Short mmCIF file of C-alpha atoms in Angstrom, two decimals:
data_model
loop_
_atom_site.label_atom_id
_atom_site.label_comp_id
_atom_site.label_asym_id
_atom_site.label_seq_id
_atom_site.Cartn_x
_atom_site.Cartn_y
_atom_site.Cartn_z
CA MET A 1 -14.56 -29.63 7.08
CA SER A 2 -15.04 -27.99 10.49
CA LYS A 3 -17.79 -25.88 11.94
CA ASP A 4 -16.92 -22.60 13.67
CA ASN A 5 -19.65 -20.28 14.92
CA LYS A 6 -22.11 -21.62 12.33
CA LEU A 7 -19.54 -21.10 9.61
CA ILE A 8 -18.27 -23.96 7.48
CA GLN A 9 -14.59 -23.89 6.68
CA TYR A 10 -13.67 -25.96 3.64
CA ASN A 11 -10.44 -27.90 3.33
CA ASN A 12 -8.99 -25.23 1.02
CA GLY A 13 -9.32 -22.68 3.86
CA TYR A 14 -12.21 -20.72 2.37
CA LEU A 15 -15.57 -20.31 4.16
CA ASN A 16 -19.10 -21.02 3.01
CA LYS A 17 -20.10 -17.43 3.83
CA THR A 18 -18.49 -14.22 5.01
CA PRO A 19 -18.61 -13.47 8.79
CA LEU A 20 -19.71 -9.84 8.69
CA PHE A 21 -18.15 -8.42 11.89
CA GLN A 22 -14.81 -10.12 11.32
CA PHE A 23 -14.73 -9.00 7.69
CA ILE A 24 -15.48 -5.39 8.69
CA LEU A 25 -12.79 -5.52 11.39
CA ILE A 26 -10.19 -6.79 8.91
CA SER A 27 -11.30 -4.22 6.32
CA CYS A 28 -10.87 -1.48 8.94
CA MET A 29 -7.18 -2.44 9.12
CA PHE A 30 -6.70 -1.28 5.51
CA PRO A 31 -6.95 2.47 6.26
CA LEU A 32 -4.18 2.06 8.85
CA TRP A 33 -1.46 1.51 6.25
CA GLY A 34 -3.11 3.96 3.86
CA CYS A 35 -2.72 6.70 6.47
CA ALA A 36 0.98 5.95 7.00
CA ALA A 37 1.63 5.83 3.24
CA SER A 38 0.02 9.21 2.51
CA LEU A 39 1.82 10.84 5.43
CA ASN A 40 5.05 9.88 3.66
CA ASP A 41 4.02 12.20 0.80
CA ILE A 42 3.77 15.03 3.33
CA LEU A 43 7.09 14.09 4.96
CA ILE A 44 8.89 14.13 1.60
CA THR A 45 7.88 17.75 1.01
CA GLN A 46 8.69 18.77 4.60
CA PHE A 47 12.04 16.99 4.76
CA LYS A 48 13.21 18.41 1.40
CA SER A 49 13.09 21.92 2.89
CA VAL A 50 14.23 21.12 6.44
CA PHE A 51 17.22 18.97 5.45
CA THR A 52 17.88 20.62 2.03
CA LEU A 53 17.62 17.39 0.06
CA SER A 54 17.69 16.48 -3.64
CA ASP A 55 14.65 14.80 -5.23
CA PHE A 56 16.54 11.49 -5.13
CA ALA A 57 17.31 11.88 -1.40
CA THR A 58 13.70 12.73 -0.53
CA ALA A 59 12.58 9.53 -2.29
CA LEU A 60 14.60 7.57 0.29
CA VAL A 61 11.63 8.04 2.63
CA GLN A 62 9.73 5.69 0.34
CA SER A 63 12.76 3.42 0.02
CA ALA A 64 12.96 3.02 3.81
CA PHE A 65 9.20 2.51 4.04
CA TYR A 66 8.77 -0.07 1.31
CA GLY A 67 12.17 -1.64 1.89
CA GLY A 68 10.87 -2.53 5.36
CA TYR A 69 7.89 -4.23 3.73
CA PHE A 70 10.21 -6.25 1.53
CA LEU A 71 12.42 -7.49 4.34
CA VAL A 72 9.66 -8.44 6.77
CA SER A 73 7.06 -10.04 4.48
CA LEU A 74 8.55 -13.56 4.30
CA PRO A 75 9.32 -13.72 8.06
CA ALA A 76 5.73 -12.54 8.63
CA ALA A 77 4.45 -15.34 6.39
CA GLN A 78 6.43 -17.88 8.40
CA VAL A 79 4.93 -16.57 11.65
CA ILE A 80 1.41 -16.75 10.17
CA SER A 81 2.07 -20.25 8.80
CA LYS A 82 3.21 -21.52 12.21
CA THR A 83 0.44 -19.69 14.13
CA ASN A 84 -2.52 -17.93 12.48
CA TYR A 85 -3.60 -14.72 10.77
CA LYS A 86 -4.69 -13.14 14.08
CA THR A 87 -1.18 -13.43 15.52
CA GLY A 88 0.26 -11.75 12.43
CA ILE A 89 -2.23 -8.90 12.78
CA LEU A 90 -1.45 -8.32 16.47
CA ILE A 91 2.31 -8.35 15.86
CA GLY A 92 1.83 -5.86 13.00
CA LEU A 93 -0.18 -3.47 15.16
CA ALA A 94 2.41 -3.67 17.95
CA PHE A 95 5.33 -2.83 15.62
CA TYR A 96 3.28 -0.02 14.03
CA ILE A 97 2.83 1.56 17.48
CA VAL A 98 6.57 1.25 18.22
CA GLY A 99 7.47 2.80 14.85
CA CYS A 100 5.21 5.81 15.44
CA THR A 101 6.74 6.27 18.89
CA LEU A 102 10.23 6.47 17.33
CA PHE A 103 9.26 9.77 15.69
CA PHE A 104 9.57 11.47 19.08
CA PRO A 105 13.31 10.76 19.66
CA ALA A 106 13.87 11.39 15.93
CA SER A 107 12.43 14.88 16.31
CA GLY A 108 14.74 15.56 19.25
CA MET A 109 17.83 14.32 17.37
CA ALA A 110 16.78 16.31 14.26
CA THR A 111 18.58 14.00 11.81
CA TYR A 112 17.18 12.68 8.55
CA THR A 113 18.66 9.22 9.22
CA MET A 114 16.74 8.82 12.47
CA PHE A 115 13.48 9.74 10.77
CA LEU A 116 14.19 7.12 8.10
CA PHE A 117 14.75 4.60 10.90
CA ALA A 118 11.35 5.49 12.41
CA VAL A 119 9.67 5.13 9.00
CA PHE A 120 11.39 1.75 8.62
CA GLY A 121 10.00 0.68 12.03
CA ILE A 122 6.47 1.55 10.93
CA ALA A 123 7.03 -0.44 7.74
CA ILE A 124 7.89 -3.58 9.72
CA GLY A 125 4.51 -3.39 11.44
CA LEU A 126 2.69 -2.70 8.19
CA GLY A 127 4.50 -5.60 6.50
CA PHE A 128 2.97 -7.95 9.07
CA LEU A 129 -0.44 -6.27 8.73
CA GLU A 130 -0.60 -6.36 4.95
CA THR A 131 0.76 -9.90 4.69
CA SER A 132 -1.98 -10.97 7.10
CA CYS A 133 -4.96 -8.85 6.05
CA ASN A 134 -4.72 -8.90 2.25
CA THR A 135 -4.67 -12.69 2.08
CA TYR A 136 -7.06 -13.11 5.02
CA SER A 137 -9.65 -10.88 3.33
CA THR A 138 -9.66 -13.15 0.27
CA MET A 139 -10.18 -16.20 2.54
CA LEU A 140 -13.13 -14.85 4.57
CA GLY A 141 -15.83 -16.32 2.36
CA PRO A 142 -16.32 -18.36 -0.84
CA LYS A 143 -13.35 -18.68 -3.19
CA GLU A 144 -15.28 -17.47 -6.25
CA THR A 145 -15.79 -14.02 -4.69
CA SER A 146 -12.25 -13.64 -3.31
CA THR A 147 -11.17 -10.89 -5.75
CA LEU A 148 -14.34 -8.89 -5.16
CA ARG A 149 -13.93 -9.29 -1.39
CA LEU A 150 -10.39 -7.92 -1.45
CA ASN A 151 -11.50 -5.04 -3.66
CA ILE A 152 -14.22 -4.22 -1.11
CA SER A 153 -11.67 -4.29 1.72
CA GLN A 154 -9.32 -2.15 -0.35
CA THR A 155 -12.13 0.38 -0.78
CA PHE A 156 -11.45 1.29 2.86
CA THR A 157 -7.82 2.17 2.03
CA PRO A 158 -8.60 5.61 0.54
CA VAL A 159 -10.16 6.54 3.90
CA GLY A 160 -6.68 6.09 5.35
CA PHE A 161 -5.05 7.97 2.47
CA LEU A 162 -7.43 10.89 3.01
CA SER A 163 -6.97 10.83 6.77
CA GLY A 164 -3.18 10.88 6.46
CA ILE A 165 -3.10 13.74 3.96
CA VAL A 166 -5.61 15.82 5.97
CA LEU A 167 -3.66 15.24 9.19
CA GLY A 168 -0.49 16.24 7.39
CA LYS A 169 -2.04 19.28 5.78
CA TYR A 170 -3.40 20.78 8.99
CA LEU A 171 -0.93 19.48 11.59
CA ILE A 172 2.41 19.44 9.70
CA PHE A 173 2.03 22.12 7.01
CA GLN A 174 1.40 25.62 8.32
CA GLU A 175 -0.43 28.67 7.00
CA GLY A 176 1.29 31.52 5.23
CA GLU A 177 4.26 31.22 2.91
CA SER A 178 5.83 27.89 2.03
CA LEU A 179 8.56 26.63 4.35
CA ALA A 180 11.15 27.01 1.57
CA ASN A 181 10.25 30.70 1.12
CA LYS A 182 10.40 31.33 4.88
CA MET A 183 13.85 29.76 5.02
CA SER A 184 15.15 31.74 2.03
CA LYS A 185 14.13 35.02 3.69
CA LEU A 186 16.24 34.22 6.75
CA GLY A 187 19.35 34.21 4.59
CA ASP A 188 22.53 33.68 6.62
CA ASN A 189 20.82 33.95 10.02
CA ALA A 190 21.92 30.47 11.13
CA GLU A 191 20.30 30.57 14.56
CA ALA A 192 16.87 31.66 13.29
CA LEU A 193 17.12 29.12 10.47
CA HIS A 194 17.93 26.34 12.95
CA GLN A 195 14.96 27.28 15.16
CA LEU A 196 12.61 27.32 12.17
CA LYS A 197 13.77 23.83 11.16
CA LEU A 198 13.31 22.47 14.70
CA GLU A 199 9.83 23.95 14.83
CA ALA A 200 8.96 22.33 11.48
CA LEU A 201 10.16 18.95 12.77
CA GLN A 202 8.04 19.28 15.92
CA PHE A 203 4.95 19.67 13.73
CA THR A 204 5.68 16.24 12.20
CA LEU A 205 4.88 14.61 15.57
CA GLU A 206 1.27 15.75 15.80
CA PRO A 207 -0.36 13.20 13.41
CA TYR A 208 1.49 10.31 15.04
CA LYS A 209 0.06 11.14 18.47
CA ILE A 210 -3.43 10.58 17.07
CA ILE A 211 -2.41 7.45 15.17
CA ILE A 212 -0.92 5.83 18.28
CA GLY A 213 -4.22 6.30 20.16
CA ILE A 214 -6.23 4.73 17.32
CA LEU A 215 -3.83 1.80 17.02
CA CYS A 216 -4.11 0.98 20.72
CA VAL A 217 -7.93 0.80 20.44
CA VAL A 218 -7.78 -1.40 17.32
CA PHE A 219 -5.23 -3.69 18.99
CA ILE A 220 -7.56 -4.29 21.96
CA ILE A 221 -10.57 -5.01 19.71
CA ALA A 222 -8.56 -7.45 17.57
CA LEU A 223 -7.15 -9.16 20.66
CA PHE A 224 -10.62 -10.03 22.00
CA THR A 225 -12.29 -10.90 18.67
CA LYS A 226 -12.51 -14.56 17.64
CA LEU A 227 -11.31 -14.97 14.05
CA PRO A 228 -11.66 -18.05 11.80
CA THR A 229 -8.34 -19.79 11.14
CA CYS A 230 -8.89 -20.13 7.36
CA LYS A 231 -6.07 -22.68 7.16
CA VAL A 232 -5.83 -25.34 4.46
CA ILE A 233 -6.77 -28.77 5.87
CA GLU A 234 -5.18 -31.96 4.53
CA GLU A 235 -6.85 -35.34 4.98
CA ASN A 236 -4.80 -38.55 5.13
CA LYS A 237 -5.77 -42.15 5.79
CA ASP A 238 -3.92 -44.15 8.42
CA LYS A 239 -3.07 -47.84 8.08
CA GLU A 240 -6.52 -48.83 9.32
CA GLY A 241 -8.29 -46.65 6.75
CA HIS A 242 -9.35 -43.89 9.16
CA VAL A 243 -9.28 -40.35 7.81
CA GLU A 244 -7.08 -37.96 9.75
CA ALA A 245 -7.38 -34.21 9.14
CA HIS A 246 -4.63 -31.74 9.99
CA VAL A 247 -3.61 -28.21 9.09
CA SER A 248 -1.32 -28.14 6.06
CA ARG A 249 2.06 -26.68 6.99
CA PRO A 250 4.34 -27.02 3.93
CA SER A 251 8.01 -26.20 4.44
CA PHE A 252 9.33 -22.80 3.45
CA LYS A 253 11.62 -24.36 0.83
CA GLU A 254 8.73 -26.31 -0.69
CA ALA A 255 6.53 -23.19 -0.89
CA VAL A 256 9.22 -20.98 -2.42
CA SER A 257 10.17 -23.69 -4.93
CA HIS A 258 6.55 -23.93 -6.08
CA LEU A 259 6.13 -20.17 -6.41
CA ILE A 260 9.33 -19.24 -8.23
CA THR A 261 8.74 -21.93 -10.85
CA ASN A 262 5.17 -20.73 -11.41
CA LYS A 263 5.55 -18.35 -14.38
CA ARG A 264 2.04 -16.93 -14.14
CA PHE A 265 2.48 -16.18 -10.45
CA MET A 266 5.87 -14.52 -10.99
CA GLY A 267 4.42 -12.48 -13.86
CA GLY A 268 1.83 -11.16 -11.43
CA ILE A 269 4.57 -10.32 -8.91
CA LEU A 270 6.47 -8.26 -11.49
CA THR A 271 3.25 -6.44 -12.42
CA GLU A 272 2.51 -5.72 -8.75
CA PHE A 273 6.08 -4.44 -8.32
CA LEU A 274 5.66 -1.93 -11.15
CA TYR A 275 2.12 -0.94 -10.19
CA VAL A 276 2.97 -0.07 -6.58
CA GLY A 277 6.11 1.74 -7.71
CA MET A 278 4.03 3.87 -10.10
CA GLN A 279 1.33 4.61 -7.51
CA VAL A 280 3.82 5.78 -4.92
CA ALA A 281 5.90 7.73 -7.45
CA VAL A 282 2.89 9.68 -8.73
CA TRP A 283 1.65 10.48 -5.24
CA SER A 284 5.12 11.26 -3.85
CA PHE A 285 5.69 14.05 -6.35
CA THR A 286 2.17 15.45 -6.85
CA ILE A 287 2.54 18.15 -4.18
CA ARG A 288 5.98 19.06 -5.48
CA LEU A 289 4.63 19.22 -9.06
CA ALA A 290 1.91 21.65 -7.96
CA LEU A 291 4.49 23.85 -6.21
CA ASP A 292 6.73 23.81 -9.30
CA LEU A 293 3.91 24.67 -11.70
CA ASP A 294 2.43 27.45 -9.53
CA HIS A 295 4.93 29.30 -7.33
CA SER A 296 2.14 31.24 -5.59
CA LEU A 297 1.01 28.06 -3.79
CA ASN A 298 2.19 27.00 -0.34
CA GLU A 299 2.42 23.40 0.92
CA ARG A 300 -0.95 23.47 2.69
CA VAL A 301 -2.82 24.58 -0.43
CA ALA A 302 -0.86 22.20 -2.68
CA ALA A 303 -1.86 19.32 -0.37
CA ASP A 304 -5.44 19.80 -1.63
CA PHE A 305 -4.36 18.14 -4.88
CA MET A 306 -3.49 15.01 -2.89
CA ILE A 307 -6.85 15.07 -1.13
CA ILE A 308 -8.58 15.20 -4.52
CA SER A 309 -6.27 12.42 -5.76
CA PHE A 310 -7.39 10.10 -2.98
CA VAL A 311 -11.04 10.89 -3.67
CA CYS A 312 -10.36 10.02 -7.32
CA PHE A 313 -8.65 6.82 -6.19
CA PHE A 314 -11.77 5.82 -4.26
CA VAL A 315 -14.02 6.72 -7.19
CA GLY A 316 -11.88 4.68 -9.58
CA LYS A 317 -11.99 1.69 -7.26
CA PHE A 318 -15.76 1.99 -6.77
CA ILE A 319 -16.41 2.28 -10.52
CA ALA A 320 -14.15 -0.71 -11.18
CA ASN A 321 -16.03 -2.84 -8.62
CA ILE A 322 -19.25 -2.12 -10.50
CA LEU A 323 -17.64 -2.76 -13.91
CA PHE A 324 -16.21 -6.08 -12.68
CA THR A 325 -19.75 -7.34 -12.04
CA LYS A 326 -20.87 -6.42 -15.58
CA PHE A 327 -17.82 -6.88 -17.81
CA ASN A 328 -14.74 -9.07 -18.09
CA LEU A 329 -12.26 -8.07 -15.38
CA ASN A 330 -9.27 -8.29 -17.71
CA LYS A 331 -10.84 -5.98 -20.30
CA VAL A 332 -11.68 -3.39 -17.65
CA MET A 333 -8.08 -3.35 -16.44
CA ILE A 334 -6.72 -3.11 -20.02
CA TYR A 335 -8.83 -0.02 -20.73
CA TYR A 336 -7.83 1.50 -17.39
CA SER A 337 -4.17 1.01 -18.37
CA ILE A 338 -4.54 2.60 -21.82
CA ILE A 339 -6.21 5.71 -20.42
CA GLY A 340 -3.57 5.80 -17.67
CA ILE A 341 -0.74 5.92 -20.22
CA ALA A 342 -2.43 8.85 -22.00
CA LEU A 343 -2.76 10.81 -18.74
CA VAL A 344 0.86 10.17 -17.72
CA LEU A 345 2.11 11.48 -21.06
CA TYR A 346 -0.09 14.56 -20.67
CA VAL A 347 1.40 15.25 -17.22
CA SER A 348 4.93 14.88 -18.59
CA PHE A 349 4.77 17.00 -21.72
CA VAL A 350 2.10 19.71 -21.28
CA PRO A 351 3.93 22.63 -19.64
CA ASN A 352 1.11 24.40 -17.81
CA ILE A 353 -1.03 24.08 -14.68
CA THR A 354 -3.45 21.64 -16.36
CA ALA A 355 -0.75 18.97 -15.95
CA ILE A 356 -1.46 18.82 -12.21
CA TYR A 357 -5.12 18.05 -12.90
CA ALA A 358 -4.06 15.19 -15.18
CA ALA A 359 -1.78 13.93 -12.38
CA VAL A 360 -4.78 13.95 -10.04
CA ALA A 361 -6.91 12.10 -12.61
CA ILE A 362 -4.32 9.30 -12.82
CA SER A 363 -5.55 8.18 -9.38
CA VAL A 364 -8.88 7.17 -10.92
CA LEU A 365 -7.05 4.64 -13.09
CA MET A 366 -4.96 3.33 -10.18
CA GLY A 367 -8.03 2.61 -8.02
CA PRO A 368 -8.47 -1.13 -8.67
CA GLY A 369 -4.79 -1.86 -9.34
CA TRP A 370 -3.32 -3.30 -6.14
CA ALA A 371 -6.26 -5.43 -4.99
CA THR A 372 -7.03 -6.85 -8.44
CA ILE A 373 -3.43 -7.73 -9.32
CA TYR A 374 -2.88 -9.16 -5.82
CA SER A 375 -5.93 -11.41 -5.86
CA GLU A 376 -5.46 -12.58 -9.45
CA THR A 377 -1.81 -13.37 -8.72
CA LEU A 378 -2.68 -15.18 -5.48
CA ASN A 379 -5.18 -17.35 -7.37
CA GLU A 380 -2.32 -18.65 -9.53
CA ALA A 381 -0.74 -20.30 -6.45
CA ASP A 382 -1.69 -23.62 -4.87
CA PRO A 383 -4.02 -22.91 -1.87
CA LYS A 384 -1.70 -24.65 0.61
CA TYR A 385 1.00 -22.07 -0.15
CA LYS A 386 -1.32 -19.07 0.42
CA GLU A 387 0.60 -17.58 3.36
CA THR A 388 3.93 -17.57 1.52
CA ALA A 389 2.30 -16.51 -1.77
CA GLY A 390 0.63 -13.60 0.02
CA ALA A 391 3.96 -12.61 1.54
CA VAL A 392 5.65 -12.61 -1.86
CA CYS A 393 2.79 -10.44 -3.20
CA VAL A 394 3.36 -7.99 -0.36
CA MET A 395 7.13 -8.10 -1.01
CA ALA A 396 6.33 -6.75 -4.48
CA ILE A 397 5.52 -3.50 -2.69
CA VAL A 398 9.28 -2.94 -2.75
CA GLY A 399 8.65 -1.51 -6.21
CA ALA A 400 7.79 1.65 -4.30
CA ALA A 401 11.36 1.75 -3.03
CA PHE A 402 12.69 1.80 -6.61
CA VAL A 403 10.35 3.59 -9.02
CA PRO A 404 10.06 6.85 -6.97
CA ALA A 405 13.83 6.84 -6.46
CA ILE A 406 14.35 6.34 -10.22
CA GLN A 407 11.90 9.16 -10.96
CA GLY A 408 13.72 11.39 -8.48
CA LEU A 409 17.05 10.55 -10.10
CA VAL A 410 15.65 11.26 -13.59
CA SER A 411 14.25 14.56 -12.28
CA ASP A 412 17.68 15.57 -10.94
CA MET A 413 19.38 14.57 -14.20
CA LEU A 414 16.88 16.37 -16.48
CA GLY A 415 16.37 19.30 -14.14
CA SER A 416 12.61 18.84 -14.55
CA LEU A 417 10.30 17.05 -12.13
CA GLN A 418 7.47 17.26 -14.66
CA LEU A 419 9.36 15.44 -17.44
CA SER A 420 10.37 12.67 -15.01
CA PHE A 421 6.72 11.56 -14.75
CA PHE A 422 7.00 9.80 -18.13
CA ILE A 423 8.61 6.71 -16.55
CA ASN A 424 5.22 5.84 -15.04
CA ALA A 425 3.84 5.19 -18.52
CA PHE A 426 5.99 2.01 -18.68
CA CYS A 427 4.32 0.77 -15.49
CA PHE A 428 0.82 1.27 -16.87
CA PHE A 429 1.94 -0.52 -20.04
CA ALA A 430 3.12 -3.53 -17.98
CA ILE A 431 -0.25 -3.72 -16.20
CA GLY A 432 -2.06 -3.70 -19.54
CA VAL A 433 0.17 -6.52 -20.86
CA PHE A 434 -0.45 -8.64 -17.73
CA PHE A 435 -4.23 -8.52 -18.10
CA PHE A 436 -4.04 -8.86 -21.89
CA MET A 437 -2.16 -12.16 -21.44
CA LYS A 438 -4.73 -13.33 -18.89
CA LEU A 439 -7.50 -12.47 -21.35
CA LYS A 440 -5.78 -14.50 -24.08
CA ARG A 441 -5.46 -17.52 -21.77
CA GLU A 442 -9.14 -17.35 -20.87
CA LYS A 443 -10.14 -17.28 -24.55
#
């Protein structure tokens, strides 16, 4: 064991107590990716009109975003393994700033592909951030409270979701008629139509100007803050019987071999894949669903449903944190899943405006999903493989590159965005099965 600023770090990497300032700083990183994720929901609606895209094509925003997560997570884990969590965080913030900056040339080029490239750049930074912060949050204190600690950190995420959707609502979406209606009234006036599209793309830059400023401040604070290493320590005896302690650095091949043969861990990864896919799919199409169900709405008004969704997400997470202290965690998540399935089916098959309120209510049931599945899955791995295990958990975010795209494809095939929501019921079902199996093992 080693002492660091009156903290005791155990050989498994966990601490005897939680360093408050460092924990708050790490938790404040969580809104940063929440903001970027919710802005994607705004971009999907904006890009559909500007570039005249199908539902499947608009979902490629999420594919670029979460595909970036998938590709960078393992390299990020290797960087963290060879250095420390702080380095991973600083690299993530730096790439995030670069990705936001790419929106400016993308706006000038006015091509959908360039915007996808900028979104992909942001995702690289967020892949480093999430791989670092999610696992690091679980390590900043005693092991027995690791799941609760990550849930507390994740409670900050809705602040980012809300910030992103509010920035998008007031800085990207404009007052008056919807962009699609404005474009339809211009008819064959190609020049006026082109100018309107360029103006709409310029509005997409405004939120990213603010985000870049915030990221620079956070980067400076993180750079000058001392953070515990939280690395697993191995003790070996030399030939003379002396104990030598050193940081455990298992090879990448060894770590991956352990994880892919761990059935419980891989079951958690599949569940995380489906959960994130469902969360992003529901949020990606909520604004569009509102516009489809009520043609009198414009984008700015329809964005209010996303604001309420993120409030519901926070409420659901907060309620779950309380329930976890009073009831069995697995049972709470099973009941959340059952109610979630009922709400998804209501959204899909009730053909009136009440369906949008059910879609908003789904966010209550998604509140504790990511953090709880992540932490419970991470606990299935050997502590010395934490960095790689955390990276694989973050890679499961790639579910958001597939499920929204599948829902978009189903929507195009059926000619009904509302009916396409039913695929999310399968995701809730998978979550319920995962925690039901955990409950059976505990009994």
